PDB file of C-alpha atoms in Angstrom:
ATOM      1  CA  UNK A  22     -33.062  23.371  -0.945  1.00 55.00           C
ATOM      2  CA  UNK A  23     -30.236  22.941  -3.849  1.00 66.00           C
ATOM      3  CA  UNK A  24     -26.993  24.930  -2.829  1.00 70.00           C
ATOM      4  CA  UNK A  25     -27.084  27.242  -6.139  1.00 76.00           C
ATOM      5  CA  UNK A  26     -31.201  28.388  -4.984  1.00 89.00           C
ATOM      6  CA  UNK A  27     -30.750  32.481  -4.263  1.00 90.00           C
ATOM      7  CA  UNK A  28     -33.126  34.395  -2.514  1.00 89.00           C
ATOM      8  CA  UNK A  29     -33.677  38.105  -3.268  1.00 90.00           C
ATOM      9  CA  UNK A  30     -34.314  40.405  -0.947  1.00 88.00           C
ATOM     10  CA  UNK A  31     -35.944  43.842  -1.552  1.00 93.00           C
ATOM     11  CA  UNK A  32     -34.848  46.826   1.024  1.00 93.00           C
ATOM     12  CA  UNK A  33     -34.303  50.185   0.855  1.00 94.00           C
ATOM     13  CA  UNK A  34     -31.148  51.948   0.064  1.00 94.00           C
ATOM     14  CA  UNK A  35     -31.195  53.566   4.085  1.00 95.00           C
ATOM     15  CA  UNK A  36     -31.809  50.208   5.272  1.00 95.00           C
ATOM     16  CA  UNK A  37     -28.591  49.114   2.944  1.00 95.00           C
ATOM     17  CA  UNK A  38     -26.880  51.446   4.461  1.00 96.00           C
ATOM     18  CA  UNK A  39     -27.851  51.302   8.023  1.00 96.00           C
ATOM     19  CA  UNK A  40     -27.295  47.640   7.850  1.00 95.00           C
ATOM     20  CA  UNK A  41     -23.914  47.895   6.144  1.00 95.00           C
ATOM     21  CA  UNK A  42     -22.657  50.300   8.747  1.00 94.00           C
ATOM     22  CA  UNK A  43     -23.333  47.977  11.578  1.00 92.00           C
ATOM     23  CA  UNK A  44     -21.676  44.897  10.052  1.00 90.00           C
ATOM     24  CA  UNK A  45     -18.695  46.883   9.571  1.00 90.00           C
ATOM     25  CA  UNK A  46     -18.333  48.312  13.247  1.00 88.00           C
ATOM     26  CA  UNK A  47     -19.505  44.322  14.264  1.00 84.00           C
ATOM     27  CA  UNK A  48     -16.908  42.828  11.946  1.00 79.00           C
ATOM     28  CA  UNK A  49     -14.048  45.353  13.164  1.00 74.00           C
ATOM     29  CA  UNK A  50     -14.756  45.083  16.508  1.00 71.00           C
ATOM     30  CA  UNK A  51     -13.567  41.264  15.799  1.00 69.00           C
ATOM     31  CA  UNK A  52     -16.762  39.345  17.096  1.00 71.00           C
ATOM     32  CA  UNK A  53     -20.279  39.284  15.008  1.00 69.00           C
ATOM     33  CA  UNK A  54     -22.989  38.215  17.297  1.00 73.00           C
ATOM     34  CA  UNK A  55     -22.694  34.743  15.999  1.00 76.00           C
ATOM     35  CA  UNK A  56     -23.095  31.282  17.553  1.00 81.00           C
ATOM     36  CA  UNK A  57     -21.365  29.561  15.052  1.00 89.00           C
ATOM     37  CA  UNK A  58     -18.777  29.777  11.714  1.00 87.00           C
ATOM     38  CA  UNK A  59     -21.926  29.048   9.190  1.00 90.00           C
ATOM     39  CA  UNK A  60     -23.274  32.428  10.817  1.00 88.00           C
ATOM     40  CA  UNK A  61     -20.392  34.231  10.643  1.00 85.00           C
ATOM     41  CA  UNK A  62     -19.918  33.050   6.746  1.00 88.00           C
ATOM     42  CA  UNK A  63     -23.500  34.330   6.475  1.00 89.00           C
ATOM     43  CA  UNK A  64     -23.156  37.771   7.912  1.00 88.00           C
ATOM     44  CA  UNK A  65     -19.464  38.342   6.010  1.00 89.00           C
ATOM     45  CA  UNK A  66     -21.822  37.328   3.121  1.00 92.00           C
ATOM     46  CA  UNK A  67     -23.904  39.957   3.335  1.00 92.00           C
ATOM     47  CA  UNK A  68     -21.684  42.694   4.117  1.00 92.00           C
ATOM     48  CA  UNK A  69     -20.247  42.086   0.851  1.00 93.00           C
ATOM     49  CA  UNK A  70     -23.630  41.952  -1.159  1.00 93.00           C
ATOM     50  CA  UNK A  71     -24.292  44.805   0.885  1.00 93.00           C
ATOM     51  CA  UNK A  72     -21.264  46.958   0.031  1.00 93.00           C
ATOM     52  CA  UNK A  73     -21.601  46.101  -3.510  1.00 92.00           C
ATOM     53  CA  UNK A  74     -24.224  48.339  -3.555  1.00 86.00           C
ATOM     54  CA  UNK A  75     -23.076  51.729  -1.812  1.00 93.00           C
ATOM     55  CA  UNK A  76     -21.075  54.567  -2.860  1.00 93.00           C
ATOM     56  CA  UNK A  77     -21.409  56.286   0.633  1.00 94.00           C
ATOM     57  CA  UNK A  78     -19.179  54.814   2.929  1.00 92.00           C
ATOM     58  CA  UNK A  79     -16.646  56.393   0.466  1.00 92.00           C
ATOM     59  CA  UNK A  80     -17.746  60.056   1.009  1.00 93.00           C
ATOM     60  CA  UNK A  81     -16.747  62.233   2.511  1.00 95.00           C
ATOM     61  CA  UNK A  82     -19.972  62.955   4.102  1.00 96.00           C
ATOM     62  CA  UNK A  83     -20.635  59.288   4.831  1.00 95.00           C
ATOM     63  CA  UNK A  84     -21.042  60.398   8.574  1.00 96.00           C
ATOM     64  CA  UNK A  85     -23.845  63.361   7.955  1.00 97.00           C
ATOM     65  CA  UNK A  86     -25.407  61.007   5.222  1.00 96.00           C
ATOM     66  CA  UNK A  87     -25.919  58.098   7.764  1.00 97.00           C
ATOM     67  CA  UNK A  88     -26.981  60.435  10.208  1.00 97.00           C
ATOM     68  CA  UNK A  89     -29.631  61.371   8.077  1.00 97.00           C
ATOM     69  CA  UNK A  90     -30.530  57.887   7.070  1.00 96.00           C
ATOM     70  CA  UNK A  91     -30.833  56.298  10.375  1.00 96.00           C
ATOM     71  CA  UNK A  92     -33.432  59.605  11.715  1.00 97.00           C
ATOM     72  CA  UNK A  93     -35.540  59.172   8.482  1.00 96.00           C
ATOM     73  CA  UNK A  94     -35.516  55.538   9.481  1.00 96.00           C
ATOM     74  CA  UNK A  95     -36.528  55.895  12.687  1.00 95.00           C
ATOM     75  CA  UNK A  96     -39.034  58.277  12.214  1.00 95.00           C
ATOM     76  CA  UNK A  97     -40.388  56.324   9.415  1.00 93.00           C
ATOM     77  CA  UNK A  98     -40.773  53.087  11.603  1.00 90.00           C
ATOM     78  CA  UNK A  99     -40.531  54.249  15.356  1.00 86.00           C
ATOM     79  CA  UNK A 100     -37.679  53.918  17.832  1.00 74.00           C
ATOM     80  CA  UNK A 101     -36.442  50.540  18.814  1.00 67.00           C
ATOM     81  CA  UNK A 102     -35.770  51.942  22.460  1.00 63.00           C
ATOM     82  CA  UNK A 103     -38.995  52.864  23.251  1.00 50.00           C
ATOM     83  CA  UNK A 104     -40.046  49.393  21.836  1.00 46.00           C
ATOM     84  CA  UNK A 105     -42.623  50.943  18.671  1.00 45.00           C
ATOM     85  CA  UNK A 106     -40.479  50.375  15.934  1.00 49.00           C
ATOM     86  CA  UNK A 107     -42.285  47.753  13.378  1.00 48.00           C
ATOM     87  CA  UNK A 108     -40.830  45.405  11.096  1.00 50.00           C
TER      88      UNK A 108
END
C-alpha cells in the first residue's frame, strides 16, 4: 500500500461521538491501550479526524447529549455486557 492511499470510513454521528469521548478520557488518562508508538500515532490520529467533526463536546449539554447517544446506541445494537451487542 503507497503511504498517501486513505481509507474512508462511514459511521454514524453517535458512533463519532461515542468514539471521540473515549479517546479523550483514554488519551487523558495518559495511556491508550496500545502495544506500540505506531498505535498510539494511529489512535491520536483518529481522535483528531474524529473531533474535526463534532460541535458537542463544546456544549454545554455535551454530558445529557452523550448520554443520549450512547442509550440509543445501545439499544440500537444490544449491550456489550450482556455479550448481544453486534458489530
Amino acid at each position: 500500500m503507497a503511504d498517501d492511499e486513505r481509507v474512508q470510513l462511514t459511521i454514524s454521528k453517535d458512533e463519532v461521538l461515542v468514539l471521540f469521548d473515549w479517546l479523550s478520557r483514554e488519551e487523558g488518562g495518559g495511556e491508550l491501550p496500545a502495544r506500540d508508538a505506531a498505535e498510539v500515532i494511529a489512535l491520536w490520529r483518529l481522535h483528531g479526524a474524529l473531533e474535526k467533526g463534532l460541535t458537542e463536546p463544546f456544549l454545554s449539554s455535551y454530558a445529557e447529549r452523550l448520554a443520549m447517544v450512547r442509550n440509543r446506541l445501545t439499544a440500537l445494537h444490544g449491550s456489550s455486557d450482556g455479550g448481544s451487542a453486534s458489530p
